[in-house]
Amino acid sequence: MISHISLTHSNLKLLGSSDPSASASRVAGTTGMRHHARLIFYIYISWPINFFLFIAGFELLTLSNPPASASQELGLQAQSYDIGKMDKNSLGPEMLAKVLRLLATTYLDCDDKEYYDKALCAINLANKEHLNPAGLFLKMKILLKGETANEELLEAVMEILHFDMSLDFCLNIATLLMDHERESVGFYFLKIICEHFKSSENIGKALVLYIDMLLQKKEEPLAKEKIEEIILGHQTGKQLTTELVDWLHSILWKKAAISFEVQNYADALHWYCYSLRFYSSDHTDLNLAKLQRNMASCYLHLKQVDKAKEAVTEAERHDPTNIFTQFYIFRIAILEENSDRALQAITTLKNLLTDKELEDNDLLTDRSSPTVLLSLAAQFALENGQQIVAGKALEYLAQHSEDPQEVLTALKKKEMDRLLTCLNIALQKFGQPFDEETSTLDSRTDEAHWFRKIAWNLAVQSDDDPVTMREFFILSYKLSQFCPSDQVILIAQKTCLLMAAAVDLEQGRKASTTFEQVMLLNRALEQIHKYNDIWNLLKQTGDFSNDPCETLLLLYEFEVKAKMNDPSLDSFLESVWELPHLESKTFETIASLAMEMPAYYPSIAVKALKRALVLHKKQESIDVLKYSKCMHNLINLSVPNAASNADLCPQEEVWGYFEDALSLISRTEGYPETEILWLMIKSWNTGIFMYSRSKYVSAEKWCELALRFLDHLGSLKRSYETQMNVLYGKLVEALDKKKGSENDWSKAD
């Protein structure tokens, strides 16, 4: 096998190099191709043939796959098998065309512009000898690989229509064009196809493919026009086949799912409604129930409960024993505060989940899936204040779950929500006017202390649920406001606000939308401002110079202001730069936060890293690892891409950073070798950048600096020394030529 292949490629290369006519033009130069085809024919018939067909299909929900059309490329592969069966002495036009197509394919597979014209000549001759769809398809592949102009492609596709090729073949060509990002030609050809085959009984296939391509290329307005055309035809007698309707459903549902994932529920509904219009009122397909549930989910997200209820009612009519149908019935009953209906739905859901034949409900084989639904039902009921219904859901969860921890977690969630409600009621009571006849001021204070401690303890126990933990800390803070403001209360209030701000900030980092992020960051900033007020009062009660919370809140406030592009950020930092107690780590954190999206403040990051570097150098014993990391970040910001950003730091200042690093490397052991290598490469690339800008003196200086770093490499020196010296020699040679040819050498910088 190996010898055959080697011989073939060798002969092809020799033939190509000795055939001056083959590269003359795409049309001329066919002289001798027949001779080459005969030579290659005898080589190809000795090849063993082995090819694999893999068909991968992604099915959205339970809709059928799009109708498959015959691949023209399979015909090309099968030809070699046909050649192997033919008599070597019989070489008619059809067999010669097959050999020429294989020759064209071989040239094409060389993936070299040198062989492109040869491939085109071979396929043109093959199509002239014997016209075959495989030959036309291969010609289109060759034209596309050769980056042919759209005008020439248009001529080729019109030629295909002239040869009266089948609809499936034309659609394959259109798909090929789209796959190669020739949308203008592809869409034009699809339009012509639809017009040319409008009387064909299979025209629906072309229309559905047209819609699919339009949606893939985000041409939604035109796609909607075509969908309306199909719907109109479907309702007036020009119905699509069941297979094509399923394909169209798949396209529409996939588009709806994409919109749903980005929370554009109105748009998702739009596409689902198109799908719904293909169902008749008496349709009993289970996919119709699934469609109605999908629409109900969209309506619920849009707070349109009545429309969601209508959709779920239809889903129940078609598929009443589906667990997801019952789950949506349950959710709507909860939103309508219909406890009886919700209890009925959760009981039905439990009975369905305990049924052995869960497969009929499209449930995953994962045994935890039923308990997930019951847990979600309990949580949804708790969130909407339906305690009795939630209790029943948790009861069923305990019966059904084989995981004790899952049950305990659900019960804890239920109890925490109940206690949260109780504490909120208590807070409201404390806010009401004080009645001296029923209680004394001391007893009221004691009660406030008791409730704030309860809220505090519950917050500490909710560390696995940050959102609930925040709610309890905020409640503890609010309840503490009914207590005397002594040092203990102020410290407790400070801690509550610090924890609440931390949770809001973390949630803001994870927010999926800009609106949600801004809301959470604003809330965090509000807690920070309250914290600062309390902190100023607390410092009047004692010495808190060693309290790390002040630095932590400073970083929190900077992060919020940076991410919100707060106009007061600069004035805020003016006071920060002057604080005497800040450590190098704090400045490095500021630098990191300044570049963390959506913030982007490289000038602030550079300034912070400069201050961190100063603090590192002031240490009696410099921590080389920390220093090298800080220096790396500073240089990387100052010279991010071969000195392309000259605004952040002057060149002289950047040079000073490299010299400082080199000085420390020279007198200290332990500087990471990978960092020395990085400094060497960075300084060399900076020199090359200067050379490209005709700054020849600077170029030589920076490249010499790179060699100085090279001298301090350890085990890596041998890998780079020869290469660097050779490159430097070439650079010096080039610089000498510049010196000889330019009088204004000194002005170049």
PDB file of C-alpha atoms in Angstrom, residues 24-113:
ATOM      1  CA  ALA A  24      -0.369  28.209 -18.908  1.00  0.00           C
ATOM      2  CA  SER A  25      -4.008  28.961 -18.223  1.00  0.00           C
ATOM      3  CA  ARG A  26      -7.199  27.367 -16.970  1.00  0.00           C
ATOM      4  CA  VAL A  27      -8.547  26.727 -20.450  1.00  0.00           C
ATOM      5  CA  ALA A  28      -5.411  26.193 -22.500  1.00  0.00           C
ATOM      6  CA  GLY A  29      -2.926  23.539 -21.574  1.00  0.00           C
ATOM      7  CA  THR A  30      -5.163  20.495 -21.856  1.00  0.00           C
ATOM      8  CA  THR A  31      -2.793  19.082 -24.464  1.00  0.00           C
ATOM      9  CA  GLY A  32      -1.210  16.019 -22.994  1.00  0.00           C
ATOM     10  CA  MET A  33      -3.775  15.647 -20.190  1.00  0.00           C
ATOM     11  CA  ARG A  34      -5.295  12.606 -21.899  1.00  0.00           C
ATOM     12  CA  HIS A  35      -1.833  11.040 -21.924  1.00  0.00           C
ATOM     13  CA  HIS A  36      -1.377  11.799 -18.227  1.00  0.00           C
ATOM     14  CA  ALA A  37      -4.804  10.349 -17.504  1.00  0.00           C
ATOM     15  CA  ARG A  38      -3.845   7.088 -19.195  1.00  0.00           C
ATOM     16  CA  LEU A  39      -0.647   6.896 -17.101  1.00  0.00           C
ATOM     17  CA  ILE A  40      -2.457   7.634 -13.867  1.00  0.00           C
ATOM     18  CA  PHE A  41      -5.189   5.161 -14.820  1.00  0.00           C
ATOM     19  CA  TYR A  42      -2.778   2.236 -14.616  1.00  0.00           C
ATOM     20  CA  ILE A  43      -1.503   3.405 -11.250  1.00  0.00           C
ATOM     21  CA  TYR A  44      -4.947   3.965  -9.725  1.00  0.00           C
ATOM     22  CA  ILE A  45      -6.382   0.582 -10.672  1.00  0.00           C
ATOM     23  CA  SER A  46      -3.765  -1.072  -8.458  1.00  0.00           C
ATOM     24  CA  TRP A  47      -4.790   0.927  -5.357  1.00  0.00           C
ATOM     25  CA  PRO A  48      -6.755  -0.806  -2.566  1.00  0.00           C
ATOM     26  CA  ILE A  49      -9.807   1.337  -1.821  1.00  0.00           C
ATOM     27  CA  ASN A  50     -11.053   2.018   1.697  1.00  0.00           C
ATOM     28  CA  PHE A  51     -13.299   4.878   2.740  1.00  0.00           C
ATOM     29  CA  PHE A  52     -15.605   5.538   5.672  1.00  0.00           C
ATOM     30  CA  LEU A  53     -18.921   7.302   5.777  1.00  0.00           C
ATOM     31  CA  PHE A  54     -19.826   8.974   9.041  1.00  0.00           C
ATOM     32  CA  ILE A  55     -23.188  10.632   9.431  1.00  0.00           C
ATOM     33  CA  ALA A  56     -23.577  12.757  12.563  1.00  0.00           C
ATOM     34  CA  GLY A  57     -27.012  14.177  13.263  1.00  0.00           C
ATOM     35  CA  PHE A  58     -28.095  16.577  16.010  1.00  0.00           C
ATOM     36  CA  GLU A  59     -31.788  16.264  16.735  1.00  0.00           C
ATOM     37  CA  LEU A  60     -33.468  19.099  18.501  1.00  0.00           C
ATOM     38  CA  LEU A  61     -36.074  17.689  20.892  1.00  0.00           C
ATOM     39  CA  THR A  62     -37.747  14.740  19.135  1.00  0.00           C
ATOM     40  CA  LEU A  63     -38.118  16.155  15.645  1.00  0.00           C
ATOM     41  CA  SER A  64     -36.836  14.222  12.657  1.00  0.00           C
ATOM     42  CA  ASN A  65     -33.528  14.954  10.999  1.00  0.00           C
ATOM     43  CA  PRO A  66     -33.500  17.172   7.895  1.00  0.00           C
ATOM     44  CA  PRO A  67     -33.897  15.143   4.698  1.00  0.00           C
ATOM     45  CA  ALA A  68     -30.540  13.906   3.543  1.00  0.00           C
ATOM     46  CA  SER A  69     -29.457  14.459  -0.052  1.00  0.00           C
ATOM     47  CA  ALA A  70     -26.975  12.284  -1.900  1.00  0.00           C
ATOM     48  CA  SER A  71     -23.390  13.440  -1.474  1.00  0.00           C
ATOM     49  CA  GLN A  72     -21.614  14.093  -4.743  1.00  0.00           C
ATOM     50  CA  GLU A  73     -18.305  13.360  -3.060  1.00  0.00           C
ATOM     51  CA  LEU A  74     -19.290   9.732  -2.405  1.00  0.00           C
ATOM     52  CA  GLY A  75     -19.535   9.340  -6.137  1.00  0.00           C
ATOM     53  CA  LEU A  76     -15.966  10.562  -6.478  1.00  0.00           C
ATOM     54  CA  GLN A  77     -14.705   8.085  -3.924  1.00  0.00           C
ATOM     55  CA  ALA A  78     -16.627   5.172  -5.390  1.00  0.00           C
ATOM     56  CA  GLN A  79     -15.150   5.791  -8.839  1.00  0.00           C
ATOM     57  CA  SER A  80     -11.793   4.343  -7.830  1.00  0.00           C
ATOM     58  CA  TYR A  81     -13.565   1.089  -7.015  1.00  0.00           C
ATOM     59  CA  ASP A  82     -15.193   1.094 -10.448  1.00  0.00           C
ATOM     60  CA  ILE A  83     -11.810   1.682 -12.070  1.00  0.00           C
ATOM     61  CA  GLY A  84     -10.356  -1.284 -10.240  1.00  0.00           C
ATOM     62  CA  LYS A  85     -13.018  -3.562 -11.778  1.00  0.00           C
ATOM     63  CA  MET A  86     -12.573  -2.329 -15.361  1.00  0.00           C
ATOM     64  CA  ASP A  87     -10.503  -3.996 -18.034  1.00  0.00           C
ATOM     65  CA  LYS A  88      -7.219  -2.116 -18.281  1.00  0.00           C
ATOM     66  CA  ASN A  89      -7.412  -2.157 -22.072  1.00  0.00           C
ATOM     67  CA  SER A  90     -10.867  -0.542 -22.256  1.00  0.00           C
ATOM     68  CA  LEU A  91     -10.682   3.237 -21.772  1.00  0.00           C
ATOM     69  CA  GLY A  92     -13.845   4.838 -23.135  1.00  0.00           C
ATOM     70  CA  PRO A  93     -14.968   8.427 -22.463  1.00  0.00           C
ATOM     71  CA  GLU A  94     -16.808   7.554 -19.244  1.00  0.00           C
ATOM     72  CA  MET A  95     -13.842   5.706 -17.739  1.00  0.00           C
ATOM     73  CA  LEU A  96     -11.409   8.369 -18.917  1.00  0.00           C
ATOM     74  CA  ALA A  97     -13.581  11.006 -17.256  1.00  0.00           C
ATOM     75  CA  LYS A  98     -13.433   9.047 -13.989  1.00  0.00           C
ATOM     76  CA  VAL A  99      -9.649   8.866 -14.168  1.00  0.00           C
ATOM     77  CA  LEU A 100      -9.421  12.582 -14.887  1.00  0.00           C
ATOM     78  CA  ARG A 101     -11.679  13.350 -11.931  1.00  0.00           C
ATOM     79  CA  LEU A 102      -9.407  11.295  -9.691  1.00  0.00           C
ATOM     80  CA  LEU A 103      -6.409  13.128 -11.103  1.00  0.00           C
ATOM     81  CA  ALA A 104      -8.114  16.472 -10.424  1.00  0.00           C
ATOM     82  CA  THR A 105      -8.897  15.314  -6.882  1.00  0.00           C
ATOM     83  CA  THR A 106      -5.253  14.372  -6.336  1.00  0.00           C
ATOM     84  CA  TYR A 107      -4.077  17.765  -7.549  1.00  0.00           C
ATOM     85  CA  LEU A 108      -6.668  19.419  -5.299  1.00  0.00           C
ATOM     86  CA  ASP A 109      -5.512  17.423  -2.280  1.00  0.00           C
ATOM     87  CA  CYS A 110      -1.961  18.703  -2.777  1.00  0.00           C
ATOM     88  CA  ASP A 111      -3.239  21.950  -1.270  1.00  0.00           C
ATOM     89  CA  ASP A 112      -0.790  24.015  -3.283  1.00  0.00           C
ATOM     90  CA  LYS A 113      -1.537  26.914  -5.608  1.00  0.00           C
TER      91      LYS A 113
END
